[in-house]
mmCIF file of N, CA and C in Angstrom:
data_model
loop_
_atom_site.group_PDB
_atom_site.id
_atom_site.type_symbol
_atom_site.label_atom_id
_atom_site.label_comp_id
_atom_site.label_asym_id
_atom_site.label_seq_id
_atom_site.Cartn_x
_atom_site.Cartn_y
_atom_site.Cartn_z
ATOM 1 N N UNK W 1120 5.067 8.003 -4.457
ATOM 2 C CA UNK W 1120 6.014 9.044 -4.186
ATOM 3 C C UNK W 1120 6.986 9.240 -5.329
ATOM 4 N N UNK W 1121 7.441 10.353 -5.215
ATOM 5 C CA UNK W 1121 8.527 10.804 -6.094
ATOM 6 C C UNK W 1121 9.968 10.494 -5.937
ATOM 7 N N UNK W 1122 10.495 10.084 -7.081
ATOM 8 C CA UNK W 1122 11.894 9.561 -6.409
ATOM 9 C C UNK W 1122 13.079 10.509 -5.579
ATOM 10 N N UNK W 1123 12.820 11.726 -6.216
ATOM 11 C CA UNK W 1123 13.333 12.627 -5.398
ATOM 12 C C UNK W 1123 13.416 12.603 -3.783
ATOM 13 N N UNK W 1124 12.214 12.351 -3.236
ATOM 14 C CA UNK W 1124 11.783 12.104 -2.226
ATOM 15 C C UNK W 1124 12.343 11.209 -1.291
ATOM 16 N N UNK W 1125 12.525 9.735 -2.281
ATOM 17 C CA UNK W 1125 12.609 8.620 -2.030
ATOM 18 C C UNK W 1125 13.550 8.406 -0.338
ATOM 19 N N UNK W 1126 14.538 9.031 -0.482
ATOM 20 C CA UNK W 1126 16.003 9.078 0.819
ATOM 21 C C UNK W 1126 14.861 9.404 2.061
ATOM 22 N N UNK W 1127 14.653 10.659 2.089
ATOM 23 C CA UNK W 1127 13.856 10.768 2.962
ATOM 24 C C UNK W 1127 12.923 10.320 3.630
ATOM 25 N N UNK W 1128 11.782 9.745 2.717
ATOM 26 C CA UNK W 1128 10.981 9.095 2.848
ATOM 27 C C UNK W 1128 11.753 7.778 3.892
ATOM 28 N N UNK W 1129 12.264 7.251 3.096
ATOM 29 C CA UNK W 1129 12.826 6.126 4.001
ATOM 30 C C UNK W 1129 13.344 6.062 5.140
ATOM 31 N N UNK W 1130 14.304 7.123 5.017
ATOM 32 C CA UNK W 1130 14.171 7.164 6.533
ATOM 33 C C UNK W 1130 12.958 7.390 7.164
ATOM 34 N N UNK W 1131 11.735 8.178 7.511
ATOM 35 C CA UNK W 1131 10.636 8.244 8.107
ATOM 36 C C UNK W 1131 9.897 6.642 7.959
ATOM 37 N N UNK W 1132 10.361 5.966 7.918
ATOM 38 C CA UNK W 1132 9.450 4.976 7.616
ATOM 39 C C UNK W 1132 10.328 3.981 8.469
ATOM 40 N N UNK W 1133 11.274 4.314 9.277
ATOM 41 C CA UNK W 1133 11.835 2.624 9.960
ATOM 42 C C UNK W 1133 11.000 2.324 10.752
ATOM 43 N N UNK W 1134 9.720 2.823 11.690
ATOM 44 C CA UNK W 1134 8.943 2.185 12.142
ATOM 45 C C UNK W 1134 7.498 1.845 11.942
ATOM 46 N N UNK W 1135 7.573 2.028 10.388
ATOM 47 C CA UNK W 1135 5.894 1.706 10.010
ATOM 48 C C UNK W 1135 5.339 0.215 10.470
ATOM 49 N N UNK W 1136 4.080 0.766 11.044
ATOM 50 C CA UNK W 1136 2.939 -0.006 11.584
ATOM 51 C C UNK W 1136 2.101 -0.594 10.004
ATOM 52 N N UNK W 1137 2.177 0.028 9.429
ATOM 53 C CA UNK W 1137 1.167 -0.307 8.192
ATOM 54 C C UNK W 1137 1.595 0.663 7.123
ATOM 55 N N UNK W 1138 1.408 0.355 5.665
ATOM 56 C CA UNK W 1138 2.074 0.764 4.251
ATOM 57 C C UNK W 1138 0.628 0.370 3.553
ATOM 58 N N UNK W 1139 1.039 2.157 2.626
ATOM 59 C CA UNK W 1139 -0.308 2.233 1.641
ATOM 60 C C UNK W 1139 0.262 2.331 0.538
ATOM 61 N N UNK W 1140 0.586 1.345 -0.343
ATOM 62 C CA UNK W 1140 0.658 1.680 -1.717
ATOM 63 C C UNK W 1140 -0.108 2.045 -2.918
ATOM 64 N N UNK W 1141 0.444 3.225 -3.380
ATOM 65 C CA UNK W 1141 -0.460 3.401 -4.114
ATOM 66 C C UNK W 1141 -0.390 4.027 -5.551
ATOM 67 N N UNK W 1142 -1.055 3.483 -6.520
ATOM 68 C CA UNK W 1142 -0.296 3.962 -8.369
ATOM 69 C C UNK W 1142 -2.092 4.208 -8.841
ATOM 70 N N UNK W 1143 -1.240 5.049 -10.346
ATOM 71 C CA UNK W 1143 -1.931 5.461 -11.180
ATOM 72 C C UNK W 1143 -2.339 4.398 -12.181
ATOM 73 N N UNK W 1144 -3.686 4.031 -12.576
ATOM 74 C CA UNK W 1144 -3.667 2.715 -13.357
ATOM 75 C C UNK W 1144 -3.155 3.075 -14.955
ATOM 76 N N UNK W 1145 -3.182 4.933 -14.888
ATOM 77 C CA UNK W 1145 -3.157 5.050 -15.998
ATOM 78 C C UNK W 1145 -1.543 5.535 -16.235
ATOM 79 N N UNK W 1146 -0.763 4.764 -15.294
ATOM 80 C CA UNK W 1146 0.507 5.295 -15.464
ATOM 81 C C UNK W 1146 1.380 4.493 -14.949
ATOM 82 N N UNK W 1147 1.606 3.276 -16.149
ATOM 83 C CA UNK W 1147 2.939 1.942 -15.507
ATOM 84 C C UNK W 1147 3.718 2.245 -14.867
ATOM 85 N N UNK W 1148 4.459 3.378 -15.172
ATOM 86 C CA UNK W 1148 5.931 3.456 -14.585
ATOM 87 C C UNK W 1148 5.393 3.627 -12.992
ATOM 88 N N UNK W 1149 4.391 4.383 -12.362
ATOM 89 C CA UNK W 1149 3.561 4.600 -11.127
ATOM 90 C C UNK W 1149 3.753 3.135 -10.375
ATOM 91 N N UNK W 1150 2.869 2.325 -11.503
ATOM 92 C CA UNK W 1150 3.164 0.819 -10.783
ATOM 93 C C UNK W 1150 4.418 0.225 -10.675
ATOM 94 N N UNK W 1151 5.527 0.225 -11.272
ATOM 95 C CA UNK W 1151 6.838 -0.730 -11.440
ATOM 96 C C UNK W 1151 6.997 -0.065 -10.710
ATOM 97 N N UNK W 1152 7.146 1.168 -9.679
ATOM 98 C CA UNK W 1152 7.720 1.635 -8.585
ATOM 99 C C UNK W 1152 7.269 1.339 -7.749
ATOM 100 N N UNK W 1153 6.290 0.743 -7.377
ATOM 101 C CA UNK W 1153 5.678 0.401 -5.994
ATOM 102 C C UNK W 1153 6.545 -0.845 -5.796
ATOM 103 N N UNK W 1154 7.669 -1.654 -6.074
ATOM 104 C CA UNK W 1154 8.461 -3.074 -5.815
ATOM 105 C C UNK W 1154 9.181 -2.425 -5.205
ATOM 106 N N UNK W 1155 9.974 -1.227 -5.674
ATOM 107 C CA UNK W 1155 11.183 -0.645 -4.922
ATOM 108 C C UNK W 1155 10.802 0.512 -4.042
ATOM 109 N N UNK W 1156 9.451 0.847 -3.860
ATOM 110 C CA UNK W 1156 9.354 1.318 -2.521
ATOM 111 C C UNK W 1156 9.247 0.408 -1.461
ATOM 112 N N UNK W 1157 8.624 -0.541 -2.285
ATOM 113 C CA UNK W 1157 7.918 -1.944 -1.048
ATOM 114 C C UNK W 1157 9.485 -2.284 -0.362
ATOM 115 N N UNK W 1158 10.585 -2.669 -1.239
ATOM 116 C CA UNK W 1158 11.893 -3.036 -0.980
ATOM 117 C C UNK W 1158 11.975 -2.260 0.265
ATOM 118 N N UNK W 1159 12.085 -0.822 -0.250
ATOM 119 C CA UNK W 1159 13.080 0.275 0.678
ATOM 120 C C UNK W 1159 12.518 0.069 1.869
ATOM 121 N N UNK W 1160 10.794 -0.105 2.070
ATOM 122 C CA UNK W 1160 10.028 0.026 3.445
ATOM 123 C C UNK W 1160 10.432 -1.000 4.207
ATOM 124 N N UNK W 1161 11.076 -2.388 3.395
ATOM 125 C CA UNK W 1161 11.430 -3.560 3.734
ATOM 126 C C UNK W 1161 12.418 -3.475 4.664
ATOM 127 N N UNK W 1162 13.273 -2.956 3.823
ATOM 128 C CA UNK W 1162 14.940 -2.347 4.207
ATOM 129 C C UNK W 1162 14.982 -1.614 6.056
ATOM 130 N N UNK W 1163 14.324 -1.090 5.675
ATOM 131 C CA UNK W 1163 14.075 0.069 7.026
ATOM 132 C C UNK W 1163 13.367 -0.573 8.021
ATOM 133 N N UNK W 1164 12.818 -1.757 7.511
ATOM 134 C CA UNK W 1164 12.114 -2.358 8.986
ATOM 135 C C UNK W 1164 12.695 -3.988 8.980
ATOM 136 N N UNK W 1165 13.966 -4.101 9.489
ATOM 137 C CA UNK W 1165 14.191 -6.013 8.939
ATOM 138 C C UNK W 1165 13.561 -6.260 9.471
ATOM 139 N N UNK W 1166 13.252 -7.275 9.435
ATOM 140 C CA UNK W 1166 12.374 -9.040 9.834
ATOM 141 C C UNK W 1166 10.932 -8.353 10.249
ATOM 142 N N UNK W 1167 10.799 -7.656 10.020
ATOM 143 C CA UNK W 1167 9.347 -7.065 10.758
ATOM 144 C C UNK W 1167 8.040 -7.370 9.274
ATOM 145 N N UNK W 1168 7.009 -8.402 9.509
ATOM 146 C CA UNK W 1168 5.980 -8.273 8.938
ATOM 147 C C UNK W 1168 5.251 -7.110 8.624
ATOM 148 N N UNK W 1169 5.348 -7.084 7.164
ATOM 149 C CA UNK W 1169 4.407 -5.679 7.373
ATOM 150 C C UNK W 1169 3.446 -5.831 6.412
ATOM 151 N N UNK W 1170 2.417 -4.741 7.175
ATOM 152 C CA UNK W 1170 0.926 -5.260 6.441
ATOM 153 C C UNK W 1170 0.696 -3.837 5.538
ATOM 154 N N UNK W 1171 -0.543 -3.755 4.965
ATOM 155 C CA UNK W 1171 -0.860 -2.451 3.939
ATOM 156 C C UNK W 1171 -1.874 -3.335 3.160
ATOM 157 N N UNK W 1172 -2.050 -2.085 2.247
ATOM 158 C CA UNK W 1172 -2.829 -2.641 1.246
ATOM 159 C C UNK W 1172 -2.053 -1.502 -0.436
ATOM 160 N N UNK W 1173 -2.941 -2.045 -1.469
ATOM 161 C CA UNK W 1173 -2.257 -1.681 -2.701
ATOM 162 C C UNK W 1173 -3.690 -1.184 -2.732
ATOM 163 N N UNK W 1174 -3.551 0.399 -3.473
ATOM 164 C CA UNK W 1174 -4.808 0.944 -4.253
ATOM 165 C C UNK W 1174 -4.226 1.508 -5.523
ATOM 166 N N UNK W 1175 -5.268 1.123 -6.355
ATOM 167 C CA UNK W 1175 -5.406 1.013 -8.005
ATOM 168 C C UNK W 1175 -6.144 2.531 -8.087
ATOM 169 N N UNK W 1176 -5.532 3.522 -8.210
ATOM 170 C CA UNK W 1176 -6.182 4.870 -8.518
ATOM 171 C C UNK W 1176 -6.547 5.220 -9.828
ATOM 172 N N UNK W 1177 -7.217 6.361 -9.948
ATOM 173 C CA UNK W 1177 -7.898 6.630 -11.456
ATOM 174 C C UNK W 1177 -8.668 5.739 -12.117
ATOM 175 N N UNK W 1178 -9.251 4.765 -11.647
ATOM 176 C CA UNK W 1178 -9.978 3.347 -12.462
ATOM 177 C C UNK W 1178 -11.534 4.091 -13.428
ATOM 178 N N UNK W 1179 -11.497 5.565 -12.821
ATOM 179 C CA UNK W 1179 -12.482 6.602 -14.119
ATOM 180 C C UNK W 1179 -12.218 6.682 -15.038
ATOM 181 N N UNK W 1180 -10.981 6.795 -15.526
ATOM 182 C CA UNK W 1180 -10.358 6.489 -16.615
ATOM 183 C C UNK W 1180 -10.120 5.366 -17.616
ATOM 184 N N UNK W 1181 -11.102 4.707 -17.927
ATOM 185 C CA UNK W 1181 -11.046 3.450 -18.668
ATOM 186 C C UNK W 1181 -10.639 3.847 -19.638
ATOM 187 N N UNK W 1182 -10.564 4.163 -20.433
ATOM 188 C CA UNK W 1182 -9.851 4.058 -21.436
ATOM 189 C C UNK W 1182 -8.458 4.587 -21.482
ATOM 190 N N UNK W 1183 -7.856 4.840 -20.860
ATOM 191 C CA UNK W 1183 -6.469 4.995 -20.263
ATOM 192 C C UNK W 1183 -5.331 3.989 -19.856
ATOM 193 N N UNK W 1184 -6.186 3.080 -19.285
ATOM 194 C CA UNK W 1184 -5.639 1.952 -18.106
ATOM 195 C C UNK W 1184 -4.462 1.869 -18.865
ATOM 196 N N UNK W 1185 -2.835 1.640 -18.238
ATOM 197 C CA UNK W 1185 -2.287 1.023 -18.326
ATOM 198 C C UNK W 1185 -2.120 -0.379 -17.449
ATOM 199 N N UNK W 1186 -2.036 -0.364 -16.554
ATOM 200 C CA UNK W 1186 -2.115 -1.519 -15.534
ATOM 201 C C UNK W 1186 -3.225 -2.260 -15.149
ATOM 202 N N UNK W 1187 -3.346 -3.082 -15.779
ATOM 203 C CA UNK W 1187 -4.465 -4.331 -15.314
ATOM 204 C C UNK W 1187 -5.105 -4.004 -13.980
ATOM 205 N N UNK W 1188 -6.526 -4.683 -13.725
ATOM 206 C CA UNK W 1188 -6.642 -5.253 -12.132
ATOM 207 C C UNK W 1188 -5.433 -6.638 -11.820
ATOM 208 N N UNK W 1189 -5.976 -7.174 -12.617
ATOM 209 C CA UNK W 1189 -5.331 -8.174 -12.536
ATOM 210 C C UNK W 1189 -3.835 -7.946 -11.790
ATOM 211 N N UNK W 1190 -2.963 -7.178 -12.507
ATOM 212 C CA UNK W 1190 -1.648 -7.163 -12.019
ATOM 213 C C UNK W 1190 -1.646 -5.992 -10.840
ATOM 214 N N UNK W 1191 -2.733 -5.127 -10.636
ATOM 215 C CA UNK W 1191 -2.609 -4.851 -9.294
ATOM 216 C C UNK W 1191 -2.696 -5.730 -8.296
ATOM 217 N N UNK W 1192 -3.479 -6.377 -8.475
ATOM 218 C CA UNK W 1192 -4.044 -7.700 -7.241
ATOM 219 C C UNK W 1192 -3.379 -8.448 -7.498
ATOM 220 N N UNK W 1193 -2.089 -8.977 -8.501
ATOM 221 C CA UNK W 1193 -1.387 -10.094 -8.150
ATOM 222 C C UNK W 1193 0.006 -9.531 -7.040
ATOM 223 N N UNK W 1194 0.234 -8.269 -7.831
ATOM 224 C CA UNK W 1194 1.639 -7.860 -6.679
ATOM 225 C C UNK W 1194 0.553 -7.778 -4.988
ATOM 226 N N UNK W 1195 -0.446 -7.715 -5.277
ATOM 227 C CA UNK W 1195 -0.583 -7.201 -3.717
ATOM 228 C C UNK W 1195 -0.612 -8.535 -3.301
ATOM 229 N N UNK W 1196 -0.985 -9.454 -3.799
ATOM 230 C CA UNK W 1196 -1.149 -10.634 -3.197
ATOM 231 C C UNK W 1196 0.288 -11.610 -3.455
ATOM 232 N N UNK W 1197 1.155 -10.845 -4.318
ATOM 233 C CA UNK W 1197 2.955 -11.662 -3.748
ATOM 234 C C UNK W 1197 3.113 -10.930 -2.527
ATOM 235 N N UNK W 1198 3.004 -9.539 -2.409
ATOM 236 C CA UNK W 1198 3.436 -9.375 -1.063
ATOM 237 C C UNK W 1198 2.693 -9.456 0.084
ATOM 238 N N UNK W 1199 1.710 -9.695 -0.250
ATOM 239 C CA UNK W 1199 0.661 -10.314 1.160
ATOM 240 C C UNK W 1199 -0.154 -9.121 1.864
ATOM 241 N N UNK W 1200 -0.764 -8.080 0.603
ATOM 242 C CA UNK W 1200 -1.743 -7.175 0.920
ATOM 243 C C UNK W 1200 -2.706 -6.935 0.396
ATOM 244 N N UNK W 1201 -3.365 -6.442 1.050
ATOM 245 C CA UNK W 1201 -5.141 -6.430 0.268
ATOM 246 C C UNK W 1201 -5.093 -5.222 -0.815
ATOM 247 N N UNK W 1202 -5.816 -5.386 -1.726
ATOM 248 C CA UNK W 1202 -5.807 -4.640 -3.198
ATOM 249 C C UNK W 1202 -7.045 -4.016 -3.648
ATOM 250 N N UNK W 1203 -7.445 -2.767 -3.448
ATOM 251 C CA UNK W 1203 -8.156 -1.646 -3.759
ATOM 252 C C UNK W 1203 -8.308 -0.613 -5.098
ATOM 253 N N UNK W 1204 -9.385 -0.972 -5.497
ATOM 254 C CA UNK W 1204 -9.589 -0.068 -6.947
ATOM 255 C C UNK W 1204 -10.454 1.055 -6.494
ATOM 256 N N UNK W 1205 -9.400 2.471 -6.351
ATOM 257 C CA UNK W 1205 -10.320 3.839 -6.480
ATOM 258 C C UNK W 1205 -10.024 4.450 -7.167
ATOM 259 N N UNK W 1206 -11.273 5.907 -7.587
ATOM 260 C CA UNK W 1206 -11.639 7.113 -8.017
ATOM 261 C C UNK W 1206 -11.309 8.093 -7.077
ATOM 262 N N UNK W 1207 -10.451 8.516 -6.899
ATOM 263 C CA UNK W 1207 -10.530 9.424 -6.048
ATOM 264 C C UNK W 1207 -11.345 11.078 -6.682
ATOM 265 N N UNK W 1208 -11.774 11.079 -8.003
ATOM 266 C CA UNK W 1208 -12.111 11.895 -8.673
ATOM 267 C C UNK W 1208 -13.916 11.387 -8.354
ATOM 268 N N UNK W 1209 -14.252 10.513 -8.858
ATOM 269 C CA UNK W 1209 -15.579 9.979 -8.400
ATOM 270 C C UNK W 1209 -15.694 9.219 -6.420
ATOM 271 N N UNK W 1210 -15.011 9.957 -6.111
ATOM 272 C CA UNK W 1210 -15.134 9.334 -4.459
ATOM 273 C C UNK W 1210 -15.752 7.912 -4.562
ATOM 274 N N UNK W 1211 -14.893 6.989 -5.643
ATOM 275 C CA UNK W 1211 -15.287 5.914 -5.419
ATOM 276 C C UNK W 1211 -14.875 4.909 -4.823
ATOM 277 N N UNK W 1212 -15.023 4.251 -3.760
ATOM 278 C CA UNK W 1212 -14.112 3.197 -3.067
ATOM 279 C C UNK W 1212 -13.354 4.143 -1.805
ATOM 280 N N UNK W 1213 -13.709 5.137 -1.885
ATOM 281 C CA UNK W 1213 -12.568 5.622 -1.123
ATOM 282 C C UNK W 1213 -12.417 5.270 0.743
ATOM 283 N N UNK W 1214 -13.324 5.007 1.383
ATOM 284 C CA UNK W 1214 -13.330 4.833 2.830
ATOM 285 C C UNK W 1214 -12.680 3.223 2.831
ATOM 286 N N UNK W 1215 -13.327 2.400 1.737
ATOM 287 C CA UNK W 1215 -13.003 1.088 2.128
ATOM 288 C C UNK W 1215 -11.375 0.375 2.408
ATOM 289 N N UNK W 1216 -10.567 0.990 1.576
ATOM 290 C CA UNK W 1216 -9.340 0.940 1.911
ATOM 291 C C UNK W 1216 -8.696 1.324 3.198
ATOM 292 N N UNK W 1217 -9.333 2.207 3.866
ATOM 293 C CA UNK W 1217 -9.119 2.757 5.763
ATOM 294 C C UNK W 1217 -9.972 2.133 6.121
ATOM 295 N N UNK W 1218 -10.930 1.563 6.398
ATOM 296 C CA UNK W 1218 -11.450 0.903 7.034
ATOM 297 C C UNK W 1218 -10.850 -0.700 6.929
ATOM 298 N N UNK W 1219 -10.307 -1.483 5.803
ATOM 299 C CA UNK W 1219 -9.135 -2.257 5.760
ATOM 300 C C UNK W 1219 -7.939 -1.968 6.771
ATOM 301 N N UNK W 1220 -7.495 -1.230 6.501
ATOM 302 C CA UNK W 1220 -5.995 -0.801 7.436
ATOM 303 C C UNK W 1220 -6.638 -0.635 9.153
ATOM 304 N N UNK W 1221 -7.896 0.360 8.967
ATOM 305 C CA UNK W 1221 -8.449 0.019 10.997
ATOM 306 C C UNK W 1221 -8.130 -1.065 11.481
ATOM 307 N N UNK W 1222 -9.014 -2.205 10.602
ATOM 308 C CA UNK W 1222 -9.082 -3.284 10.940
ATOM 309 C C UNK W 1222 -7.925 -4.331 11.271
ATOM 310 N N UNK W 1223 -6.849 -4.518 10.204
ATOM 311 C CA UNK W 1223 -5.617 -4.352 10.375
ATOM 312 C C UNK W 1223 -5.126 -4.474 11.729
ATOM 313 N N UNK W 1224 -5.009 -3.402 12.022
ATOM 314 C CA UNK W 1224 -4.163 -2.171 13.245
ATOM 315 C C UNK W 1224 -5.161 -2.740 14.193
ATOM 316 N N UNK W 1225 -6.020 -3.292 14.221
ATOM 317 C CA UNK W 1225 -7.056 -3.908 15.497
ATOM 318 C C UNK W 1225 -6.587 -4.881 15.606
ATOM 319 N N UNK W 1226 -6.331 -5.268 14.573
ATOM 320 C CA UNK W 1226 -6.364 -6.940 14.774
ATOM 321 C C UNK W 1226 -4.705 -7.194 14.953
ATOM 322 N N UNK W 1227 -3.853 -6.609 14.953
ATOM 323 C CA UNK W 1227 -2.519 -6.763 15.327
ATOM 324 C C UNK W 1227 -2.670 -5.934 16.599
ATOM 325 N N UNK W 1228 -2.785 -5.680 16.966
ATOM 326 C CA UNK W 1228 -3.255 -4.554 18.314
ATOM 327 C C UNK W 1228 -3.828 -5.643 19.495
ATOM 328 N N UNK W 1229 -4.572 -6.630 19.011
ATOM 329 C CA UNK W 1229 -5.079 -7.581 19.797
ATOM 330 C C UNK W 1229 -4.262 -8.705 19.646
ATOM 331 N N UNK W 1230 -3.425 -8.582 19.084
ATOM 332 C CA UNK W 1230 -2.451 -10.196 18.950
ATOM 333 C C UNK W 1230 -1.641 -9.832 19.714
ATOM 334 N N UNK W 1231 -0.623 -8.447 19.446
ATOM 335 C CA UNK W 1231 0.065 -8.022 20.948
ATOM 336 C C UNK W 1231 -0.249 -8.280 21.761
ATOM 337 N N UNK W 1232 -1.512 -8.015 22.281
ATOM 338 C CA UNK W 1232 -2.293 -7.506 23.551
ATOM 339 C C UNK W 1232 -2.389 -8.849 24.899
ATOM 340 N N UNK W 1233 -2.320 -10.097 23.091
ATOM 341 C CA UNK W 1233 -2.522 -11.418 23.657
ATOM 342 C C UNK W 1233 -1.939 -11.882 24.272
ATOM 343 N N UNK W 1234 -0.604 -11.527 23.188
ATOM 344 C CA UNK W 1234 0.852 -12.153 23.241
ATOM 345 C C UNK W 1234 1.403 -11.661 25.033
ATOM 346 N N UNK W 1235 0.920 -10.171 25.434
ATOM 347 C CA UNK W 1235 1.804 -10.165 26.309
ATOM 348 C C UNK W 1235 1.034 -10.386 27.433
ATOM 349 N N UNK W 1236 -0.213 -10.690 27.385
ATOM 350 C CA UNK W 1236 -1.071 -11.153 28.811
ATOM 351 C C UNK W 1236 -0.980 -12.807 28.967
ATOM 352 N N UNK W 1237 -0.309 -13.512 28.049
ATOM 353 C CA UNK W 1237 -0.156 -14.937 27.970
ATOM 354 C C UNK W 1237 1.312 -15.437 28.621
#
């Protein structure tokens, strides 16, 4: 997202279920902003675990890359989310990242489900 945006955005977000982050590989500044959205989503939901995943966009672009795999998949894995390399230009990768988050949303869906029939 755009920082412009940013106020707004946040507010719409005090009750996210799940967070998609997502940058341009061929555009750092794209990535160093995904910490202080992650923050703000933080902000808006205290103490609440939250799940997502990180996708690495434009990876058609090799010779472009600014941002590693590597350092996509390490922030996703400080903040404790699964990490996705797509094309959205070559429809590459693209379902597997939602089908991550389904699964997700199932599987916290059934821990509730547990929690309150126990």
């Amino acid at each position: 997202g755009q920082n412009i945006f940013k106020e707004i955005t946040f507010d719409l977000l005090w009750k996210a279920n799940q967070v998609i982050l997502v940058y341009d590989v061929t555009n750092a500044d794209s990535f160093h902003l995904l910490r202080q959205w992650y923050e703000g989503i933080k902000q808006q939901n205290p103490g609440k675990q939250l799940n997502g995943i990180v996708i690495a966009n434009k990876i058609d672009l090799q010779e472009r890359v600014a941002v590693s795999s590597e350092e996509g998949l390490g922030f996703a894995h400080q903040i404790g989310f699964e990490f996705f390399e797509t094309s959205a230009l070559q429809s590459k990768n693209i379902e597997e990242p939602f089908n991550a988050l389904a699964r997700m949303f199932r599987e916290k869906y059934e821990e509730r489900v547990a929690a309150l029939t126990n």
